[in-house]
Coordinates of C-alpha atoms and ligand atoms in Angstrom, one line a residue:
M1 CA -1.7 -27.4 4.5
S2 CA -4.5 -25.0 5.2
N3 CA -5.1 -21.7 3.6
D4 CA -6.2 -20.2 6.8
I5 CA -4.5 -17.0 7.8
R6 CA -5.1 -16.1 11.4
F7 CA -4.1 -13.0 13.4
P8 CA -2.8 -12.9 17.0
P9 CA -5.5 -12.9 19.7
G10 CA -6.7 -9.4 20.5
F11 CA -5.8 -8.1 17.1
L12 CA -7.8 -4.9 16.6
W13 CA -9.9 -4.8 13.4
G14 CA -11.3 -1.3 12.6
A15 CA -12.4 1.2 10.1
A16 CA -11.2 4.8 9.8
T17 CA -12.7 8.2 8.9
A18 CA -11.9 11.9 9.3
A19 CA -14.1 14.7 10.6
Y20 CA -14.2 16.9 7.5
Q21 CA -14.7 14.0 5.2
I22 CA -17.9 12.7 7.0
E23 CA -19.4 15.1 9.5
G24 CA -21.1 17.8 7.4
A25 CA -22.8 20.3 9.7
W26 CA -20.0 22.6 8.8
D27 CA -21.6 25.6 10.5
E28 CA -23.7 24.0 13.1
G29 CA -23.3 23.5 16.8
G30 CA -21.2 26.6 17.2
K31 CA -18.5 25.2 14.9
G32 CA -16.0 27.7 13.5
E33 CA -14.8 27.9 9.9
S34 CA -11.9 25.5 9.1
I35 CA -9.4 25.9 6.3
W36 CA -11.3 23.3 4.3
D37 CA -14.6 25.2 4.7
R38 CA -12.8 28.2 3.1
F39 CA -10.8 26.2 0.5
V40 CA -13.7 24.3 -1.0
R41 CA -15.4 27.6 -1.9
R42 CA -12.6 28.5 -4.3
P43 CA -13.7 27.7 -7.8
G44 CA -12.1 24.7 -9.5
V45 CA -10.1 23.3 -6.5
I46 CA -12.4 20.2 -6.0
A47 CA -12.4 17.9 -9.0
D48 CA -16.2 17.3 -9.0
G49 CA -17.2 20.6 -7.4
T50 CA -18.5 18.9 -4.2
S51 CA -17.6 19.9 -0.7
G52 CA -17.8 18.6 2.9
D53 CA -20.6 21.0 3.8
M54 CA -22.9 18.0 4.2
A55 CA -20.6 15.0 3.3
C56 CA -22.2 11.9 5.1
D57 CA -24.1 14.1 7.5
H58 CA -22.5 12.0 10.2
Y59 CA -22.8 14.8 12.7
H60 CA -26.5 14.0 12.8
R61 CA -26.4 10.4 11.9
Y62 CA -23.5 9.2 14.1
A63 CA -25.8 6.8 16.0
E64 CA -26.9 5.0 12.9
D65 CA -23.2 4.9 11.8
V66 CA -22.1 3.4 15.1
G67 CA -24.9 0.8 14.6
H68 CA -23.4 -0.2 11.3
M69 CA -20.0 -0.6 12.9
A70 CA -21.4 -2.8 15.7
E71 CA -23.2 -5.0 13.1
M72 CA -19.9 -5.4 11.2
G73 CA -18.2 -6.4 14.5
L74 CA -15.6 -3.6 14.4
G75 CA -13.3 -3.9 17.4
A76 CA -12.2 -0.3 17.0
Y77 CA -13.1 2.9 15.1
R78 CA -10.6 5.6 14.2
F79 CA -12.1 9.1 13.8
S80 CA -10.8 12.6 14.0
I81 CA -11.9 15.6 16.0
A82 CA -12.7 18.8 14.2
W83 CA -10.6 21.4 16.1
P84 CA -12.9 24.3 15.0
R85 CA -15.8 22.5 16.7
I86 CA -13.9 22.8 19.9
F87 CA -12.2 26.2 19.4
P88 CA -14.3 28.0 16.7
S89 CA -11.8 30.9 16.6
G90 CA -8.7 28.9 17.5
G91 CA -8.4 29.9 21.1
G92 CA -10.3 31.2 24.1
R93 CA -12.9 29.0 25.8
P94 CA -13.9 25.6 24.3
N95 CA -17.3 25.3 22.7
Q96 CA -19.4 23.0 24.8
A97 CA -21.6 21.8 21.9
G98 CA -18.5 20.6 20.1
L99 CA -17.2 18.7 23.1
D100 CA -20.7 17.2 23.6
F101 CA -20.8 15.9 20.1
Y102 CA -17.6 13.9 20.6
R103 CA -18.8 12.8 24.1
R104 CA -21.9 11.4 22.5
L105 CA -20.0 9.7 19.8
V106 CA -17.5 8.1 22.2
A107 CA -20.3 7.0 24.5
A108 CA -22.1 5.3 21.6
L109 CA -19.0 3.5 20.6
R110 CA -18.2 2.3 24.1
D111 CA -21.7 1.2 24.6
K112 CA -21.2 -1.2 21.7
G113 CA -17.8 -2.3 22.9
I114 CA -16.0 -0.5 20.1
V115 CA -12.6 0.9 21.0
P116 CA -12.4 4.6 20.0
M117 CA -9.1 5.8 18.4
A118 CA -9.2 9.6 18.2
T119 CA -7.0 11.7 15.9
L120 CA -6.7 15.3 17.0
Y121 CA -5.8 16.7 13.7
H122 CA -6.8 15.5 10.3
W123 CA -6.1 18.7 8.3
D124 CA -9.0 20.9 9.4
L125 CA -7.2 23.9 11.0
P126 CA -9.5 26.7 12.4
Q127 CA -9.5 29.4 9.7
A128 CA -8.8 32.0 12.4
L129 CA -5.4 30.4 13.0
E130 CA -4.7 30.3 9.3
D131 CA -5.4 34.0 9.2
R132 CA -2.6 34.4 11.6
G133 CA -0.1 32.4 9.5
G134 CA -1.4 28.8 10.0
W135 CA 1.2 26.1 10.4
V136 CA 3.9 28.5 9.2
N137 CA 3.4 30.4 12.5
R138 CA 5.1 28.8 15.4
D139 CA 2.2 30.0 17.7
T140 CA -0.1 27.5 16.0
A141 CA 1.8 24.7 17.7
L142 CA 1.1 26.2 21.1
R143 CA -2.6 26.6 20.2
F144 CA -2.6 22.9 19.2
A145 CA -1.2 21.9 22.5
E146 CA -3.9 23.8 24.4
Y147 CA -6.6 22.2 22.2
A148 CA -5.0 18.8 22.9
S149 CA -5.1 19.3 26.6
V150 CA -8.7 20.3 26.6
M151 CA -9.5 17.1 24.7
F152 CA -7.4 15.0 27.1
S153 CA -9.3 16.3 30.1
A154 CA -12.7 16.1 28.4
L155 CA -12.4 12.6 26.9
G156 CA -9.0 11.2 27.9
A157 CA -10.3 8.4 30.0
E158 CA -12.9 7.3 27.5
V159 CA -10.5 7.1 24.6
P160 CA -7.7 4.5 25.0
L161 CA -5.8 5.4 21.8
W162 CA -5.0 9.0 20.9
A163 CA -3.2 10.1 17.8
T164 CA -1.9 13.7 17.6
H165 CA -1.6 14.1 13.8
N166 CA -2.6 12.4 10.6
E167 CA 0.0 12.5 7.8
P168 CA 1.8 15.8 8.6
F169 CA 3.6 15.3 5.3
I170 CA 0.4 15.9 3.3
Q171 CA -0.6 18.9 5.4
A172 CA 2.9 20.5 4.9
F173 CA 3.6 19.7 1.3
Y174 CA 0.1 19.7 -0.2
G175 CA -1.5 22.4 2.0
Y176 CA 1.5 24.8 1.9
G177 CA 3.7 23.7 -1.0
N178 CA 1.6 22.8 -4.0
G179 CA -1.7 24.1 -2.8
E180 CA -3.7 21.0 -3.8
N181 CA -5.1 20.8 -0.3
A182 CA -6.3 23.5 2.1
P183 CA -5.2 26.1 2.9
G184 CA -4.1 26.1 -0.8
R185 CA -0.9 28.0 -0.4
R186 CA 1.8 27.5 -3.0
S187 CA 5.1 28.4 -1.5
P188 CA 8.1 26.0 -1.3
W189 CA 9.4 28.2 1.5
A190 CA 6.4 27.5 3.7
I191 CA 6.8 23.7 3.5
L192 CA 9.5 23.1 6.0
P193 CA 8.3 25.7 8.6
A194 CA 4.8 24.1 8.4
G195 CA 6.3 20.6 8.7
H196 CA 8.4 21.6 11.6
H197 CA 5.6 23.3 13.5
L198 CA 3.4 20.3 12.9
L199 CA 6.1 18.1 14.4
L200 CA 6.6 20.5 17.2
S201 CA 2.9 20.6 18.0
H202 CA 3.0 16.8 18.1
G203 CA 5.7 16.8 20.8
M204 CA 3.9 19.5 22.8
A205 CA 0.7 17.4 22.6
V206 CA 2.6 14.4 23.8
D207 CA 3.8 16.4 26.8
A208 CA 0.2 17.6 27.5
F209 CA -0.9 14.0 27.3
R210 CA 1.7 12.8 29.9
A211 CA 0.8 15.7 32.1
A212 CA -2.9 14.6 32.0
R213 CA -1.9 11.2 33.5
I214 CA -4.8 9.3 32.0
P215 CA -4.8 5.7 33.2
G216 CA -4.8 3.1 30.5
A217 CA -4.6 5.5 27.6
Q218 CA -1.8 5.7 25.0
V219 CA -0.6 8.4 22.6
G220 CA 0.9 8.1 19.2
V221 CA 1.0 9.6 15.7
V222 CA -0.2 8.5 12.3
L223 CA 2.2 8.8 9.4
M224 CA 1.8 8.2 5.7
I225 CA 4.4 5.6 4.8
W226 CA 4.5 4.5 1.2
P227 CA 7.4 2.6 -0.3
H228 CA 9.4 4.4 -3.0
H229 CA 11.1 2.4 -5.7
P230 CA 13.5 3.4 -8.4
A231 CA 12.4 3.0 -12.0
S232 CA 15.6 1.3 -12.8
D233 CA 18.9 0.4 -11.0
R234 CA 20.6 3.4 -12.6
P235 CA 22.2 5.3 -9.7
A236 CA 20.3 8.5 -10.7
D237 CA 17.0 6.7 -10.4
V238 CA 18.0 5.1 -7.1
A239 CA 19.0 8.5 -5.8
A240 CA 15.7 10.0 -7.0
A241 CA 13.6 7.3 -5.1
R242 CA 15.8 7.9 -2.0
R243 CA 15.1 11.7 -2.2
V244 CA 11.4 11.1 -2.3
D245 CA 11.5 8.6 0.5
G246 CA 13.5 11.2 2.4
A247 CA 10.9 14.0 2.0
M248 CA 7.8 11.8 2.5
N249 CA 8.9 9.2 5.0
R250 CA 12.1 9.9 6.8
M251 CA 11.5 13.7 7.2
F252 CA 8.9 12.7 9.8
L253 CA 10.0 9.3 11.1
E254 CA 13.6 10.4 12.0
P255 CA 12.7 13.6 14.0
I256 CA 10.0 11.7 15.9
F257 CA 12.0 8.6 16.7
R258 CA 15.6 9.9 16.6
G259 CA 15.3 13.5 17.4
R260 CA 16.9 14.8 14.3
Y261 CA 16.1 15.5 10.7
P262 CA 17.7 13.2 8.1
E263 CA 21.0 14.8 7.0
D264 CA 20.7 14.0 3.3
V265 CA 17.2 15.6 3.2
L266 CA 18.3 18.7 5.0
R267 CA 21.2 19.1 2.6
H268 CA 19.0 18.7 -0.4
F269 CA 16.5 21.3 0.8
A270 CA 19.2 23.7 2.0
R271 CA 20.4 23.9 -1.6
R272 CA 16.9 25.2 -2.4
L273 CA 17.1 27.7 0.5
M274 CA 14.5 25.7 2.4
R275 CA 15.1 24.8 6.0
P276 CA 13.1 24.0 9.1
P277 CA 13.1 26.8 11.7
V278 CA 14.5 24.6 14.5
R279 CA 15.0 26.4 17.9
P280 CA 17.0 24.9 20.8
G281 CA 15.0 22.2 22.6
D282 CA 12.6 21.6 19.6
M283 CA 14.1 18.3 18.6
E284 CA 13.9 17.0 22.2
L285 CA 10.2 17.9 22.3
I286 CA 9.5 16.3 18.9
S287 CA 11.1 13.1 19.9
R288 CA 9.3 12.5 23.2
P289 CA 8.6 8.8 23.6
I290 CA 5.3 7.7 22.2
D291 CA 3.3 4.5 22.7
F292 CA 2.4 3.5 19.2
L293 CA 2.8 4.5 15.5
G294 CA -0.1 4.4 13.1
V295 CA 0.9 3.7 9.5
N296 CA -1.2 4.7 6.5
T297 CA -0.3 2.9 3.4
Y298 CA -2.1 2.3 0.1
T299 CA 0.4 1.6 -2.7
R300 CA 4.1 2.1 -3.8
L301 CA 5.4 4.9 -6.0
T302 CA 8.1 4.4 -8.6
H303 CA 10.5 7.3 -9.5
A304 CA 12.9 8.2 -12.2
A305 CA 15.5 11.0 -11.9
D306 CA 14.1 14.2 -13.5
W307 CA 15.4 17.7 -12.7
R308 CA 12.5 19.4 -14.4
D309 CA 11.0 18.9 -11.0
P310 CA 13.0 21.3 -9.0
L311 CA 11.8 20.2 -5.6
A312 CA 12.7 16.5 -5.6
G313 CA 14.4 16.0 -8.9
A314 CA 12.1 13.1 -9.5
R315 CA 9.3 12.1 -11.8
Q316 CA 6.7 9.4 -11.0
V317 CA 6.7 6.5 -13.5
P318 CA 3.1 5.3 -14.1
P319 CA 2.4 1.9 -12.8
R320 CA 2.3 -1.0 -15.3
G321 CA 0.0 -3.3 -13.4
P322 CA -3.7 -2.8 -12.3
T323 CA -4.6 0.3 -10.4
T324 CA -7.5 1.6 -8.3
A325 CA -9.8 4.5 -9.3
M326 CA -7.1 6.8 -7.8
G327 CA -4.6 5.6 -10.3
W328 CA -2.7 3.9 -7.5
E329 CA -1.0 0.7 -8.3
I330 CA -2.4 -2.4 -6.5
Y331 CA 0.7 -3.6 -4.7
P332 CA -0.1 -5.5 -1.5
D333 CA 3.5 -5.7 -0.4
C334 CA 3.3 -2.0 0.4
V335 CA 2.0 -3.1 3.7
V336 CA 5.1 -5.3 4.4
E337 CA 7.5 -2.7 3.1
A338 CA 5.8 0.2 4.9
L339 CA 5.9 -1.7 8.2
A340 CA 9.6 -2.6 7.6
K341 CA 10.3 1.1 7.0
A342 CA 8.5 2.0 10.2
R343 CA 10.5 -0.5 12.2
E344 CA 13.8 1.0 11.0
F345 CA 12.9 3.9 13.2
A346 CA 10.1 2.9 15.6
D347 CA 10.5 0.4 18.4
V348 CA 6.8 0.7 19.4
P349 CA 3.6 -1.2 18.6
L350 CA 2.3 -0.5 15.1
Y351 CA -1.1 -0.2 13.6
I352 CA -2.1 0.0 10.0
T353 CA -4.4 3.0 10.6
E354 CA -5.4 3.3 6.9
N355 CA -5.5 0.9 4.0
G356 CA -8.1 0.5 1.4
A357 CA -9.1 1.4 -2.2
A358 CA -11.3 3.6 -4.3
F359 CA -13.2 1.9 -7.2
D360 CA -16.0 3.0 -9.4
D361 CA -18.6 0.9 -7.6
L362 CA -21.7 0.1 -9.5
V363 CA -25.1 -0.1 -7.8
G364 CA -26.9 -3.1 -9.3
P365 CA -30.6 -2.9 -10.4
D366 CA -31.4 -4.8 -7.2
G367 CA -29.6 -2.2 -5.1
Q368 CA -26.6 -4.5 -4.4
I369 CA -23.0 -3.4 -4.7
V370 CA -20.7 -6.2 -5.6
D371 CA -17.3 -4.5 -5.2
A372 CA -15.3 -7.6 -6.0
A373 CA -12.2 -5.5 -6.8
R374 CA -12.2 -4.0 -3.3
V375 CA -12.7 -7.4 -1.7
D376 CA -9.7 -8.7 -3.6
Y377 CA -7.7 -5.6 -2.6
L378 CA -8.5 -6.0 1.1
R379 CA -7.9 -9.8 1.1
A380 CA -4.4 -9.3 -0.5
H381 CA -3.5 -6.5 1.8
I382 CA -4.7 -8.3 4.9
A383 CA -2.6 -11.3 3.9
A384 CA 0.3 -9.0 3.5
A385 CA -0.2 -7.7 7.1
R386 CA 0.1 -11.2 8.3
R387 CA 3.3 -11.6 6.4
A388 CA 4.6 -8.5 8.0
I389 CA 3.8 -10.0 11.4
D390 CA 5.6 -13.2 10.5
A391 CA 8.6 -11.0 9.5
G392 CA 8.6 -9.6 13.0
A393 CA 6.4 -6.5 13.0
D394 CA 4.6 -5.8 16.2
L395 CA 1.4 -5.1 14.4
R396 CA -1.6 -4.7 16.8
G397 CA -4.4 -3.8 14.4
Y398 CA -5.6 -3.0 10.9
F399 CA -8.1 -0.2 10.0
V400 CA -9.8 -0.1 6.6
W401 CA -10.1 3.3 4.9
S402 CA -12.9 3.9 5.0
L403 CA -16.0 3.0 6.9
M404 CA -18.2 4.6 4.3
D405 CA -17.8 6.6 1.1
N406 CA -17.0 10.2 1.9
F407 CA -15.5 13.5 0.8
E408 CA -12.1 12.5 -0.7
W409 CA -10.5 16.0 -0.4
A410 CA -9.6 17.6 -3.7
Q411 CA -11.1 14.6 -5.5
G412 CA -14.5 15.3 -4.0
C413 CA -17.2 12.8 -3.4
A414 CA -16.7 11.0 -6.7
K415 CA -13.9 8.8 -5.3
R416 CA -15.5 6.1 -3.2
F417 CA -13.4 4.3 -0.6
G418 CA -16.2 3.0 1.7
L419 CA -17.1 -0.5 2.9
I420 CA -20.5 1.1 3.0
H421 CA -22.0 3.0 0.1
T422 CA -23.2 6.5 0.7
D423 CA -26.0 7.9 -1.4
Y424 CA -25.4 11.6 -1.0
A425 CA -28.8 12.6 -2.2
T426 CA -30.7 10.5 0.4
Q427 CA -27.9 9.8 2.9
R428 CA -28.8 6.2 2.7
R429 CA -26.1 3.8 3.7
T430 CA -25.8 0.4 1.9
W431 CA -23.4 -2.3 2.7
K432 CA -21.1 -3.3 -0.2
A433 CA -19.9 -6.9 -0.6
S434 CA -16.7 -5.7 1.0
A435 CA -18.5 -4.8 4.2
H436 CA -19.9 -8.3 4.4
F437 CA -16.4 -9.6 3.6
F438 CA -14.8 -7.6 6.4
R439 CA -17.4 -8.7 8.9
E440 CA -16.3 -12.3 8.1
V441 CA -12.6 -11.4 8.5
I442 CA -13.3 -9.9 11.9
A443 CA -15.4 -12.9 13.0
R444 CA -12.7 -15.3 12.0
N445 CA -9.8 -13.1 13.1
G446 CA -8.3 -13.7 9.7
L447 CA -8.9 -14.9 6.2
Ligands
FCB501 C1 -5.1 9.5 3.2 C2 -5.9 10.4 4.2 C3 -7.3 10.0 4.2 C4 -7.9 9.6 2.9 C5 -7.0 8.5 2.2 C6 -7.5 8.1 0.9 O1 -3.9 10.2 2.8 O2 -5.4 10.4 5.4 O3 -8.0 11.1 4.8 O4 -8.1 10.7 2.1 O5 -5.7 9.1 2.1

């Protein structure tokens, strides 16, 4: 018996990033202010006091970064477009310098034979739109659809894979509910309106995509799907885990793929006087057929019933086994379970659009970074992806989060997820052992 684990021919191996986390150049090239540009200036909100002002300076160094991707043999690269680079004040005429930046990036990728996968929204709303209510305001969905159509006509044919949103759950619950992310609002009543308008904007963008009739291109969405386990088989804990699964996973999967919100979740929130502002026709728009689903998964969470938490009535039980630097349990079967959850709803090709780990990498005296823990993490999760395929998942690709260390939102630059190490003082990129490992995986199309 061989230990070889191979993937289907044509399987897409990639790495992922997001605009605010890597680009820097926050006020260059005519870019407008985003909610993250505003948020990071509030004292105390970013764990280590850093910001994305400069981040990896990718805006200026994209050519070098594409060079690293090519050397690694990446088949695809998932990046996001900063909406405020295109519409600095949220509407009006598109900013040519912003469009040109992404044109250059996409051309550089295609020149190296790397398939671009573009995400239209990875949480960096133009601040001007937040000033008018942000995602709580239904009009933001219309502005998003306009922005999406501009991108489809500018770059549609060059980008075969388009994702509307990245993890609308995080934007709605963390941006508007607990305030841990931009725009930093803390209002339970804002969560479901924000979530609904994010979903609505997804559907409107899908319509805009179909209207653009771009030959050979596909449109989908990227959702966070983490498995939620009960801390015990007591019915109360089982119900708690189901509530969290409802809010985090099904609240987005069910509208997109079945055109309705999950009943149990609606009932739960209605008791807290929270409801999505659904208008006639919205659910039809939200559930327009899409071509693929991107799944971001990193770990599982375990929950016990606890009504001191009024929102979900659940408390997270700390993992017993080994964790990453984020405190996330290392649980490779999250890939299998997340894809199984996706398949309960989605009958479309799937991608793992994010999977990876933060560790406190040490730079050796010789400058080498032997991130053995990340290599182990990736190996185990890639093997799990193969098990998911064997179980019947139509998995078409796997993207590591992330290409390089970057600005990890409220955690700041201290949390490092990269295959490539970023020295923020000099902007030097150094391959970690995991980058060499991933190059091998790609070359063999497996382990
Ligand atoms: C995901 C985000 C991504 C990154 C990883 C660690 O939720 O989409 O930007 O922060 O987590």
